[in-house]
């Protein structure tokens, strides 16, 4: 039997005295009325107390063990249950306590599993998420947020104020407002590094604070692409209107002049009508290019499936430009390797690609220049081209002024020109290379531009071939 503690001895005294009182009263009463002598009475009282104390002590030791077990459980949920010696009641109490402990353990496991699955769900979301407490401190963040803010490496994310993660005052204000007024708020902010990105933050307060302290959800959404597209769309409309307005204004000006001051001037009429024809042709070309571009953009995501004979197509494209080539006294050499595999594509679109590239080479290669058109198989693909294996490589090379390096990445943007006046003077719309780029994209090919100022330019188109049967 374990040695009783002073506390349990005090409890023993208190517990043993109570049950003895009725017997003591009877014994002392009998002594008072003379039916029992005092010595017998007092000795009987003592014997009753000792017996009672022994009885209580054995029972109390078990309860003491149960109390100690309950206290141990607080510190260690896996603490071992004590062995009891007597009381059935104490056994029942211990059984109930053990069942309770198991229930708690099950609940705790369930809560842990729930927390883990919540974290897994958050981690699987592609957008960055933060869970904050009522004091705006981070309770947890999902994987996307940790990657975005490089939080794997910075220790102690949990408990950090949101200001330590997103420093933008607009987001912090929106979070404070959401907490103070218990309503959804939004803010936009820009992360300057490593590449500038604009994010929308949606901040939603929870209806009740969660057990882990979560009171606020901050969901981020990368808006960079959408904003860029919006800007591009607005720029495109502005550019297209401007491109059309210029020749239109010139045509209107000549019409007014012909109706007014130059009414009877035969010579001026002839000259003006020629300019008006040029401008009208320019508008037609522009509208044709705009329509081509929008048609291609509509189909950009469906891949063409025809087998196209590239050799025939290149010869036809060169022939179609014969007039332009002769006018500028350009020497166009066509060098096509024998037995080229057919391209997987759309013949009409590919004709447009090579028409635009040869036409540019003839335009920008200079009068009396030289243009080389070559086609061959390439064993490797450029990094920009998806897939593996051999592909077709078709190059259009001129020996004109070339293109300064800094312009090359932007040449395929709509209406981007190195020298706008020169392009207009040569009848350019600024859309030719944008069309080429979109068509090669649709074909899952690639366009590679290489140029050195003063040495000319080479535009190379890589195209996939029709897959062979085996
Ligand atoms: P454009 O109708 O103006 O020719 P493109 O989209 O075909 O429009 O070409 C865009 C710009 O790229 C041209 O304005 C020109 O500045 C430049 N460019 C295209 N091809 C060549 C080339 N072969 N040599 C030099 N510059 C070129």
CSV table of C-alpha atoms and ligand atoms in Angstrom, one decimal:
chain,number,residue,atom,x,y,z
A,1,UNK,CA,0.0,0.0,0.0
A,2,UNK,CA,1.4,3.4,-0.9
A,3,UNK,CA,2.4,5.8,1.9
A,4,UNK,CA,-0.5,8.2,2.5
A,5,UNK,CA,0.4,11.9,1.9
A,6,UNK,CA,-0.2,14.6,4.7
A,7,UNK,CA,-3.2,15.8,2.6
A,8,UNK,CA,-4.7,12.4,2.5
A,9,UNK,CA,-4.1,11.9,6.2
A,10,UNK,CA,-6.0,15.2,6.9
A,11,UNK,CA,-8.8,13.9,4.6
A,12,UNK,CA,-8.7,10.6,6.4
A,13,UNK,CA,-9.2,12.3,9.8
A,14,UNK,CA,-12.1,14.4,8.4
A,15,UNK,CA,-13.7,11.4,6.6
A,16,UNK,CA,-13.3,8.9,9.5
A,17,UNK,CA,-14.7,11.3,12.1
A,18,UNK,CA,-18.0,11.8,10.4
A,19,UNK,CA,-19.2,8.2,10.2
A,20,UNK,CA,-18.1,7.6,13.9
A,21,UNK,CA,-20.2,10.4,15.3
A,22,UNK,CA,-23.5,8.5,15.6
A,23,UNK,CA,-21.8,5.5,17.4
A,24,UNK,CA,-19.9,7.9,19.7
A,25,UNK,CA,-23.1,9.7,20.6
A,26,UNK,CA,-24.8,6.5,21.6
A,27,UNK,CA,-21.8,5.2,23.6
A,28,UNK,CA,-21.3,8.6,25.4
A,29,UNK,CA,-25.1,8.9,26.0
A,30,UNK,CA,-25.1,5.4,27.7
A,31,UNK,CA,-22.1,6.4,29.9
A,32,UNK,CA,-23.9,9.6,30.8
A,33,UNK,CA,-27.0,7.8,32.0
A,34,UNK,CA,-24.9,5.3,33.9
A,35,UNK,CA,-25.7,2.3,31.7
A,36,UNK,CA,-22.0,2.0,30.7
A,37,UNK,CA,-18.9,2.9,32.5
A,38,UNK,CA,-16.8,5.7,31.1
A,39,UNK,CA,-13.8,3.6,30.4
A,40,UNK,CA,-15.7,1.1,28.3
A,41,UNK,CA,-17.4,3.9,26.5
A,42,UNK,CA,-14.2,5.8,25.7
A,43,UNK,CA,-12.3,2.6,24.7
A,44,UNK,CA,-15.3,1.6,22.4
A,45,UNK,CA,-15.2,5.1,20.8
A,46,UNK,CA,-11.5,4.7,20.1
A,47,UNK,CA,-11.8,1.2,18.7
A,48,UNK,CA,-14.7,2.4,16.4
A,49,UNK,CA,-12.5,5.3,15.2
A,50,UNK,CA,-9.5,3.1,14.5
A,51,UNK,CA,-11.7,0.5,12.6
A,52,UNK,CA,-13.4,3.3,10.7
A,53,UNK,CA,-10.0,4.9,9.8
A,54,UNK,CA,-8.6,1.6,8.5
A,55,UNK,CA,-11.7,1.2,6.4
A,56,UNK,CA,-11.5,4.7,5.0
A,57,UNK,CA,-7.8,4.6,4.5
A,58,UNK,CA,-8.0,1.6,2.2
A,59,UNK,CA,-10.8,3.2,0.1
A,60,UNK,CA,-9.2,6.6,0.1
A,61,UNK,CA,-5.9,5.3,-1.2
A,62,UNK,CA,-7.6,4.1,-4.4
A,63,UNK,CA,-9.4,7.5,-4.9
A,64,UNK,CA,-6.0,9.2,-4.3
A,65,UNK,CA,-4.5,7.1,-7.1
A,66,UNK,CA,-7.4,8.1,-9.4
A,67,UNK,CA,-6.9,11.8,-8.6
A,68,UNK,CA,-3.2,11.5,-9.3
A,69,UNK,CA,-3.9,9.6,-12.5
A,70,UNK,CA,-6.3,12.4,-13.6
A,71,UNK,CA,-3.6,15.0,-12.8
A,72,UNK,CA,-1.0,13.0,-14.8
A,73,UNK,CA,-3.4,12.8,-17.8
A,74,UNK,CA,-3.3,16.6,-18.0
A,75,UNK,CA,0.4,16.6,-18.6
A,76,UNK,CA,0.6,13.3,-20.5
A,77,UNK,CA,-2.5,11.9,-22.3
A,78,UNK,CA,-0.7,8.5,-22.6
A,79,UNK,CA,-0.2,8.2,-18.7
A,80,UNK,CA,-0.7,4.6,-17.4
A,81,UNK,CA,-3.8,3.8,-15.4
A,82,UNK,CA,-3.1,2.9,-11.7
A,83,UNK,CA,-3.9,-0.6,-10.2
A,84,UNK,CA,-6.7,-0.3,-7.6
A,85,UNK,CA,-6.9,-2.5,-4.6
A,86,UNK,CA,-10.3,-2.4,-3.1
A,87,UNK,CA,-13.4,-0.3,-3.9
A,88,UNK,CA,-15.7,-1.3,-6.8
A,89,UNK,CA,-16.8,2.4,-6.9
A,90,UNK,CA,-13.2,3.5,-7.4
A,91,UNK,CA,-12.9,0.8,-10.1
A,92,UNK,CA,-16.0,2.3,-11.9
A,93,UNK,CA,-14.7,5.8,-11.5
A,94,UNK,CA,-11.3,4.7,-13.0
A,95,UNK,CA,-13.1,2.9,-15.9
A,96,UNK,CA,-15.2,6.0,-16.6
A,97,UNK,CA,-12.0,8.2,-16.5
A,98,UNK,CA,-10.2,5.8,-18.9
A,99,UNK,CA,-13.2,5.9,-21.3
A,100,UNK,CA,-13.2,9.7,-21.1
A,101,UNK,CA,-9.5,9.7,-21.9
A,102,UNK,CA,-10.0,7.5,-24.9
A,103,UNK,CA,-12.9,9.8,-26.1
A,104,UNK,CA,-10.6,12.8,-25.7
A,105,UNK,CA,-7.8,11.1,-27.6
A,106,UNK,CA,-10.2,10.2,-30.4
A,107,UNK,CA,-11.5,13.7,-30.6
A,108,UNK,CA,-8.0,15.1,-30.6
A,109,UNK,CA,-7.0,12.7,-33.5
A,110,UNK,CA,-10.1,13.8,-35.4
A,111,UNK,CA,-9.3,17.5,-34.8
A,112,UNK,CA,-5.7,16.8,-36.0
A,113,UNK,CA,-6.9,15.0,-39.1
A,114,UNK,CA,-9.3,17.9,-39.8
A,115,UNK,CA,-6.6,20.4,-39.4
A,116,UNK,CA,-4.3,18.4,-41.7
A,117,UNK,CA,-7.0,18.0,-44.4
A,118,UNK,CA,-7.8,21.7,-44.1
A,119,UNK,CA,-4.1,22.5,-44.7
A,120,UNK,CA,-4.0,20.0,-47.6
A,121,UNK,CA,-7.0,21.6,-49.2
A,122,UNK,CA,-5.5,25.1,-48.8
A,123,UNK,CA,-2.2,23.8,-50.1
A,124,UNK,CA,-3.8,22.4,-53.2
A,125,UNK,CA,-5.3,25.8,-54.1
A,126,UNK,CA,-3.3,27.6,-56.8
A,127,UNK,CA,-3.9,31.0,-55.3
A,128,UNK,CA,-2.0,32.2,-52.2
A,129,UNK,CA,-4.1,32.2,-49.0
A,130,UNK,CA,-3.5,33.5,-45.4
A,131,UNK,CA,-5.5,32.8,-42.3
A,132,UNK,CA,-5.3,35.6,-39.8
A,133,UNK,CA,-6.4,36.0,-36.2
A,134,UNK,CA,-8.4,38.9,-34.8
A,135,UNK,CA,-5.1,40.9,-34.2
A,136,UNK,CA,-4.1,40.5,-37.9
A,137,UNK,CA,-1.5,37.9,-37.1
A,138,UNK,CA,-0.9,34.9,-39.4
A,139,UNK,CA,-2.4,31.7,-38.1
A,140,UNK,CA,-1.4,29.8,-41.2
A,141,UNK,CA,-0.7,30.1,-45.0
A,142,UNK,CA,-1.0,27.8,-47.9
A,143,UNK,CA,1.8,26.4,-50.1
A,144,UNK,CA,1.2,29.0,-52.8
A,145,UNK,CA,1.5,31.9,-50.3
A,146,UNK,CA,4.7,30.4,-48.8
A,147,UNK,CA,6.3,30.1,-52.2
A,148,UNK,CA,5.2,33.6,-53.3
A,149,UNK,CA,6.6,35.3,-50.2
A,150,UNK,CA,9.5,32.9,-49.8
A,151,UNK,CA,8.4,32.0,-46.4
A,152,UNK,CA,9.9,28.5,-46.2
A,153,UNK,CA,13.1,30.1,-45.4
A,154,UNK,CA,12.0,32.9,-43.1
A,155,UNK,CA,11.3,31.3,-39.7
A,156,UNK,CA,8.3,32.0,-37.5
A,157,UNK,CA,5.6,32.8,-40.0
A,158,UNK,CA,2.9,31.9,-37.6
A,159,UNK,CA,2.2,34.8,-35.2
A,160,UNK,CA,3.7,37.4,-37.5
A,161,UNK,CA,1.6,40.5,-38.2
A,162,UNK,CA,0.3,40.7,-41.8
A,163,UNK,CA,2.4,43.9,-42.2
A,164,UNK,CA,5.5,41.7,-41.9
A,165,UNK,CA,4.4,39.7,-45.0
A,166,UNK,CA,2.5,42.1,-47.2
A,167,UNK,CA,3.8,45.6,-46.6
A,168,UNK,CA,1.2,47.4,-48.7
A,169,UNK,CA,-0.8,49.9,-46.5
A,170,UNK,CA,-3.9,49.4,-48.7
A,171,UNK,CA,-4.0,45.7,-47.9
A,172,UNK,CA,-3.5,46.3,-44.2
A,173,UNK,CA,-6.2,49.0,-44.1
A,174,UNK,CA,-8.6,46.6,-45.9
A,175,UNK,CA,-7.8,43.8,-43.3
A,176,UNK,CA,-8.4,46.2,-40.4
A,177,UNK,CA,-11.7,47.4,-42.0
A,178,UNK,CA,-12.8,43.8,-42.5
A,179,UNK,CA,-12.2,43.0,-38.8
A,180,UNK,CA,-13.7,46.2,-37.5
A,181,UNK,CA,-16.8,46.2,-39.6
A,182,UNK,CA,-17.1,42.4,-40.1
A,183,UNK,CA,-17.5,42.7,-43.8
A,184,UNK,CA,-15.7,41.6,-47.0
A,185,UNK,CA,-13.1,44.0,-48.3
A,186,UNK,CA,-10.8,44.2,-51.3
A,187,UNK,CA,-7.5,45.8,-52.2
A,188,UNK,CA,-5.0,45.7,-55.0
A,189,UNK,CA,-1.2,45.7,-54.5
A,190,UNK,CA,2.0,45.2,-56.5
A,191,UNK,CA,4.9,43.0,-55.6
A,192,UNK,CA,8.0,44.6,-57.3
A,193,UNK,CA,10.4,41.6,-57.1
A,194,UNK,CA,11.5,39.3,-58.6
A,195,UNK,CA,9.2,40.2,-61.5
A,196,UNK,CA,6.5,42.9,-61.0
A,197,UNK,CA,3.1,41.3,-60.3
A,198,UNK,CA,-0.2,42.9,-59.4
A,199,UNK,CA,-2.4,41.0,-57.0
A,200,UNK,CA,-6.0,41.5,-55.9
A,201,UNK,CA,-6.6,40.7,-52.2
A,202,UNK,CA,-10.0,39.5,-51.1
A,203,UNK,CA,-10.3,39.8,-47.3
A,204,UNK,CA,-13.2,37.9,-45.8
A,205,UNK,CA,-14.0,37.8,-42.0
A,206,UNK,CA,-15.3,34.5,-40.6
A,207,UNK,CA,-18.7,34.6,-38.9
A,208,UNK,CA,-17.2,33.1,-35.7
A,209,UNK,CA,-13.5,32.9,-34.7
A,210,UNK,CA,-12.2,29.4,-35.2
A,211,UNK,CA,-10.7,27.3,-32.4
A,212,UNK,CA,-7.2,28.0,-33.8
A,213,UNK,CA,-7.9,31.7,-33.7
A,214,UNK,CA,-8.6,32.2,-37.4
A,215,UNK,CA,-10.9,35.2,-37.8
A,216,UNK,CA,-10.0,36.4,-41.3
A,217,UNK,CA,-9.1,34.9,-44.7
A,218,UNK,CA,-6.9,36.8,-47.1
A,219,UNK,CA,-7.1,35.3,-50.6
A,220,UNK,CA,-4.7,36.7,-53.2
A,221,UNK,CA,-5.3,36.5,-57.0
A,222,UNK,CA,-2.6,37.3,-59.6
A,223,UNK,CA,-4.2,39.9,-61.8
A,224,UNK,CA,-1.0,40.7,-63.9
A,225,UNK,CA,-2.1,38.8,-67.0
A,226,UNK,CA,-5.7,40.2,-66.9
A,227,UNK,CA,-4.5,43.8,-66.5
A,228,UNK,CA,-2.0,43.3,-69.3
A,229,UNK,CA,-4.7,41.9,-71.6
A,230,UNK,CA,-7.0,44.8,-70.7
A,231,UNK,CA,-4.2,47.3,-71.5
A,232,UNK,CA,-3.3,45.5,-74.7
A,233,UNK,CA,-7.0,45.4,-75.8
A,234,UNK,CA,-7.4,49.2,-75.1
A,235,UNK,CA,-4.1,49.9,-76.9
A,236,UNK,CA,-5.1,47.8,-79.8
A,237,UNK,CA,-8.4,49.6,-80.3
A,238,UNK,CA,-6.6,53.0,-80.0
A,239,UNK,CA,-3.8,51.9,-82.4
A,240,UNK,CA,-6.3,50.4,-85.0
A,241,UNK,CA,-8.4,53.6,-84.9
A,242,UNK,CA,-5.3,55.8,-85.3
A,243,UNK,CA,-4.0,53.7,-88.2
A,244,UNK,CA,-7.3,54.0,-90.0
A,245,UNK,CA,-7.9,57.7,-89.1
A,246,UNK,CA,-4.6,58.8,-90.7
A,247,UNK,CA,-5.3,57.7,-94.3
A,248,UNK,CA,-9.0,58.5,-93.9
A,249,UNK,CA,-8.2,62.1,-92.9
A,250,UNK,CA,-5.8,62.4,-95.9
A,251,UNK,CA,-8.5,61.1,-98.3
A,252,UNK,CA,-11.1,63.5,-96.8
A,253,UNK,CA,-8.6,66.4,-97.1
A,254,UNK,CA,-8.0,65.7,-100.8
A,255,UNK,CA,-11.7,65.4,-101.5
A,256,UNK,CA,-12.3,68.8,-99.9
A,257,UNK,CA,-9.4,70.3,-101.9
A,258,UNK,CA,-10.8,68.8,-105.1
A,259,UNK,CA,-14.2,70.2,-104.4
A,260,UNK,CA,-12.8,73.6,-103.5
A,261,UNK,CA,-9.5,75.3,-104.5
A,262,UNK,CA,-8.3,72.6,-106.9
A,263,UNK,CA,-11.7,72.2,-108.6
A,264,UNK,CA,-10.5,72.9,-112.1
A,265,UNK,CA,-6.9,71.9,-111.7
A,266,UNK,CA,-6.5,68.9,-114.0
A,267,UNK,CA,-2.9,68.2,-113.0
A,268,UNK,CA,-3.7,68.3,-109.2
A,269,UNK,CA,-6.7,66.1,-109.7
A,270,UNK,CA,-4.5,63.4,-111.3
A,271,UNK,CA,-1.9,63.6,-108.5
A,272,UNK,CA,-4.5,63.7,-105.7
A,273,UNK,CA,-6.5,60.8,-107.0
A,274,UNK,CA,-3.3,58.7,-107.1
A,275,UNK,CA,-2.5,59.6,-103.5
A,276,UNK,CA,-6.1,58.8,-102.5
A,277,UNK,CA,-5.9,55.4,-104.2
A,278,UNK,CA,-2.7,54.7,-102.3
A,279,UNK,CA,-4.4,55.7,-99.0
A,280,UNK,CA,-7.5,53.7,-99.8
A,281,UNK,CA,-5.3,50.7,-100.6
A,282,UNK,CA,-3.5,51.2,-97.3
A,283,UNK,CA,-6.9,51.1,-95.5
A,284,UNK,CA,-7.9,48.0,-97.3
A,285,UNK,CA,-4.6,46.3,-96.4
A,286,UNK,CA,-5.1,47.3,-92.8
A,287,UNK,CA,-8.6,46.0,-92.7
A,288,UNK,CA,-7.6,42.7,-94.4
A,289,UNK,CA,-4.8,42.3,-91.8
A,290,UNK,CA,-7.1,43.1,-88.9
A,291,UNK,CA,-9.6,40.5,-90.2
A,292,UNK,CA,-6.9,37.9,-90.7
A,293,UNK,CA,-5.6,38.5,-87.2
A,294,UNK,CA,-9.0,38.2,-85.6
A,295,UNK,CA,-9.7,35.0,-87.6
A,296,UNK,CA,-6.4,33.5,-86.5
A,297,UNK,CA,-6.9,34.5,-82.9
A,298,UNK,CA,-10.3,32.8,-82.9
A,299,UNK,CA,-8.7,29.5,-84.0
A,300,UNK,CA,-5.5,29.9,-82.1
A,301,UNK,CA,-6.3,27.0,-79.7
A,302,UNK,CA,-7.3,24.4,-82.3
A,303,UNK,CA,-4.3,22.8,-84.0
A,304,UNK,CA,-4.4,22.5,-87.8
A,305,UNK,CA,-4.3,18.9,-89.0
A,306,UNK,CA,-3.6,18.9,-92.8
A,307,UNK,CA,-0.4,17.6,-94.5
A,308,UNK,CA,1.2,20.6,-96.3
A,309,UNK,CA,3.8,20.3,-99.0
A,310,UNK,CA,6.2,23.1,-97.9
A,311,UNK,CA,8.2,23.0,-101.1
A,312,UNK,CA,5.2,23.8,-103.3
A,313,UNK,CA,3.9,26.3,-100.9
A,314,UNK,CA,7.2,28.3,-100.8
A,315,UNK,CA,7.5,28.3,-104.6
A,316,UNK,CA,3.9,29.6,-104.8
A,317,UNK,CA,4.6,32.3,-102.2
A,318,UNK,CA,7.7,33.4,-104.0
A,319,UNK,CA,5.8,33.6,-107.3
A,320,UNK,CA,3.0,35.6,-105.8
A,321,UNK,CA,5.6,38.3,-104.8
A,322,UNK,CA,7.3,38.3,-108.2
A,323,UNK,CA,5.9,41.8,-109.1
A,324,UNK,CA,7.2,43.3,-105.8
A,325,UNK,CA,10.6,41.5,-106.2
A,326,UNK,CA,11.0,42.8,-109.8
A,327,UNK,CA,9.8,46.4,-108.8
A,328,UNK,CA,12.6,46.6,-106.2
A,329,UNK,CA,15.1,44.7,-108.4
A,330,UNK,CA,15.7,42.2,-105.6
A,331,UNK,CA,17.4,38.8,-106.2
A,332,UNK,CA,15.3,36.1,-104.5
A,333,UNK,CA,17.0,32.7,-104.3
A,334,UNK,CA,14.9,29.7,-103.2
A,335,UNK,CA,16.9,26.8,-101.8
A,336,UNK,CA,14.7,23.9,-100.7
A,337,UNK,CA,16.2,20.6,-99.5
A,338,UNK,CA,14.9,17.5,-101.3
A,339,UNK,CA,12.4,15.1,-99.7
A,340,UNK,CA,11.1,17.4,-97.0
A,341,UNK,CA,8.5,15.8,-94.7
A,342,UNK,CA,5.1,17.4,-95.1
A,343,UNK,CA,4.2,20.0,-92.5
A,344,UNK,CA,1.3,19.5,-90.1
A,345,UNK,CA,-0.6,22.6,-90.7
A,346,UNK,CA,-3.0,24.8,-92.6
A,347,UNK,CA,-1.8,25.6,-96.2
A,348,UNK,CA,-3.6,29.0,-96.4
A,349,UNK,CA,-2.2,30.2,-93.1
A,350,UNK,CA,1.3,29.0,-93.8
A,351,UNK,CA,1.2,30.8,-97.2
A,352,UNK,CA,0.4,34.0,-95.3
A,353,UNK,CA,3.4,33.4,-93.0
A,354,UNK,CA,5.9,33.1,-95.9
A,355,UNK,CA,4.2,35.8,-97.9
A,356,UNK,CA,4.6,38.3,-95.0
A,357,UNK,CA,8.2,37.2,-94.3
A,358,UNK,CA,9.4,37.4,-97.9
A,359,UNK,CA,7.5,40.6,-98.5
A,360,UNK,CA,9.2,42.2,-95.4
A,361,UNK,CA,12.6,40.9,-96.6
A,362,UNK,CA,12.0,42.5,-100.0
A,363,UNK,CA,10.7,45.7,-98.4
A,364,UNK,CA,13.4,46.1,-95.7
A,365,UNK,CA,16.3,44.4,-97.5
A,366,UNK,CA,16.7,47.5,-99.7
A,367,UNK,CA,16.5,48.0,-103.4
A,368,UNK,CA,18.6,45.7,-105.5
A,369,UNK,CA,19.0,43.6,-102.4
A,370,UNK,CA,19.3,39.9,-102.0
A,371,UNK,CA,16.8,37.6,-100.3
A,372,UNK,CA,17.4,33.9,-99.5
A,373,UNK,CA,14.6,31.5,-98.9
A,374,UNK,CA,15.8,28.1,-97.5
A,375,UNK,CA,14.0,25.1,-96.2
A,376,UNK,CA,15.4,22.0,-94.6
A,377,UNK,CA,14.9,19.4,-91.9
A,378,UNK,CA,16.2,20.2,-88.4
A,379,UNK,CA,17.1,17.4,-86.0
A,380,UNK,CA,16.6,19.7,-83.0
A,381,UNK,CA,13.8,22.1,-82.0
A,382,UNK,CA,14.4,25.6,-80.7
A,383,UNK,CA,13.6,26.0,-76.9
A,384,UNK,CA,10.4,28.0,-77.8
A,385,UNK,CA,8.9,25.1,-79.7
A,386,UNK,CA,6.9,22.4,-77.9
A,387,UNK,CA,7.6,18.7,-78.4
A,388,UNK,CA,10.6,16.7,-79.5
A,389,UNK,CA,12.1,15.2,-82.6
A,390,UNK,CA,12.9,16.6,-86.1
A,391,UNK,CA,11.0,19.4,-87.6
A,392,UNK,CA,11.0,21.7,-90.6
A,393,UNK,CA,13.2,24.8,-90.6
A,394,UNK,CA,12.4,27.5,-93.1
A,395,UNK,CA,14.4,30.7,-93.1
A,396,UNK,CA,14.0,34.0,-94.9
A,397,UNK,CA,17.2,36.0,-94.9
A,398,UNK,CA,17.9,39.5,-96.2
A,399,UNK,CA,21.0,41.6,-96.2
A,400,UNK,CA,19.5,45.0,-95.4
A,401,UNK,CA,19.9,47.4,-92.5
A,402,UNK,CA,18.9,44.7,-89.9
A,403,UNK,CA,17.1,45.4,-86.6
A,404,UNK,CA,18.6,46.7,-83.4
A,405,UNK,CA,18.7,44.0,-80.7
A,406,UNK,CA,16.4,45.8,-78.3
A,407,UNK,CA,13.5,45.9,-80.8
A,408,UNK,CA,13.6,42.1,-81.6
A,409,UNK,CA,11.5,40.9,-78.6
A,410,UNK,CA,8.7,43.3,-79.4
A,411,UNK,CA,8.5,42.9,-83.2
A,412,UNK,CA,5.6,40.5,-83.1
A,413,UNK,CA,3.4,42.9,-81.0
A,414,UNK,CA,0.6,44.3,-83.0
A,415,UNK,CA,1.5,47.7,-84.6
A,416,UNK,CA,5.0,47.6,-83.3
A,417,UNK,CA,7.5,49.0,-85.8
A,418,UNK,CA,11.1,50.0,-85.6
A,419,UNK,CA,10.6,52.9,-87.9
A,420,UNK,CA,6.9,53.8,-88.3
A,421,UNK,CA,7.4,56.3,-91.1
A,422,UNK,CA,9.5,53.9,-93.1
A,423,UNK,CA,7.0,51.1,-92.6
A,424,UNK,CA,4.1,53.3,-93.8
A,425,UNK,CA,6.1,54.6,-96.7
A,426,UNK,CA,6.7,51.0,-97.8
A,427,UNK,CA,3.0,50.2,-97.4
A,428,UNK,CA,3.3,48.3,-94.1
A,429,UNK,CA,0.5,47.9,-91.7
A,430,UNK,CA,2.5,46.9,-88.6
A,431,UNK,CA,0.5,43.6,-88.3
A,432,UNK,CA,2.5,41.3,-90.6
A,433,UNK,CA,4.8,39.8,-87.9
A,434,UNK,CA,1.9,39.6,-85.3
A,435,UNK,CA,0.1,37.5,-87.8
A,436,UNK,CA,3.2,35.3,-88.4
A,437,UNK,CA,3.7,34.8,-84.7
A,438,UNK,CA,0.1,33.8,-84.1
A,439,UNK,CA,0.0,31.4,-87.0
A,440,UNK,CA,3.2,29.7,-85.8
A,441,UNK,CA,1.8,29.5,-82.3
A,442,UNK,CA,-1.3,27.8,-83.6
A,443,UNK,CA,0.8,25.3,-85.5
A,444,UNK,CA,2.8,24.6,-82.3
A,445,UNK,CA,5.9,25.8,-84.1
A,446,UNK,CA,8.2,28.7,-83.3
A,447,UNK,CA,9.5,31.9,-84.9
A,448,UNK,CA,13.1,32.8,-84.2
A,449,UNK,CA,14.4,36.3,-85.3
A,450,UNK,CA,18.1,36.9,-85.6
A,451,UNK,CA,19.6,40.2,-86.8
A,452,UNK,CA,22.7,42.3,-86.6
A,453,UNK,CA,22.5,46.0,-87.5
A,454,UNK,CA,24.0,46.6,-90.9
A,455,UNK,CA,24.0,42.9,-91.8
A,456,UNK,CA,20.4,42.1,-92.4
A,457,UNK,CA,17.9,39.9,-90.7
A,458,UNK,CA,16.9,36.2,-90.7
A,459,UNK,CA,13.4,35.1,-89.8
A,460,UNK,CA,13.3,31.3,-89.2
A,461,UNK,CA,10.0,29.4,-88.8
A,462,UNK,CA,10.1,26.0,-87.3
A,463,UNK,CA,7.1,23.7,-88.0
A,464,UNK,CA,6.1,20.3,-86.8
A,465,UNK,CA,5.9,17.5,-89.5
A,466,UNK,CA,3.0,15.1,-90.0
A,467,UNK,CA,3.7,12.2,-87.5
A,468,UNK,CA,4.8,9.0,-89.2
A,469,UNK,CA,2.7,5.8,-88.7
A,470,UNK,CA,5.2,3.9,-86.5
B,1,LIG,P1,5.1,46.2,-91.2
B,1,LIG,O1,3.8,46.2,-91.9
B,1,LIG,O2,5.4,47.5,-90.6
B,1,LIG,O3,6.2,45.7,-92.1
B,1,LIG,P2,5.5,43.9,-89.6
B,1,LIG,O4,4.7,43.4,-88.5
B,1,LIG,O5,5.6,43.0,-90.8
B,1,LIG,O6,4.9,45.3,-90.0
B,1,LIG,O7,7.0,44.2,-89.1
B,1,LIG,C1,7.1,45.0,-87.9
B,1,LIG,C2,8.4,45.8,-88.0
B,1,LIG,O8,9.5,45.0,-88.0
B,1,LIG,C3,8.5,46.6,-89.3
B,1,LIG,O9,7.9,47.8,-89.2
B,1,LIG,C4,10.0,46.7,-89.3
B,1,LIG,O10,10.4,47.8,-88.6
B,1,LIG,C5,10.6,45.5,-88.7
B,1,LIG,N1,10.9,44.5,-89.7
B,1,LIG,C6,10.2,43.4,-90.1
B,1,LIG,N2,10.9,42.7,-91.0
B,1,LIG,C7,12.1,43.3,-91.1
B,1,LIG,C8,13.3,43.0,-91.9
B,1,LIG,N3,13.4,41.9,-92.7
B,1,LIG,N4,14.3,43.8,-91.8
B,1,LIG,C9,14.3,44.9,-90.9
B,1,LIG,N5,13.2,45.2,-90.2
B,1,LIG,C10,12.1,44.4,-90.3
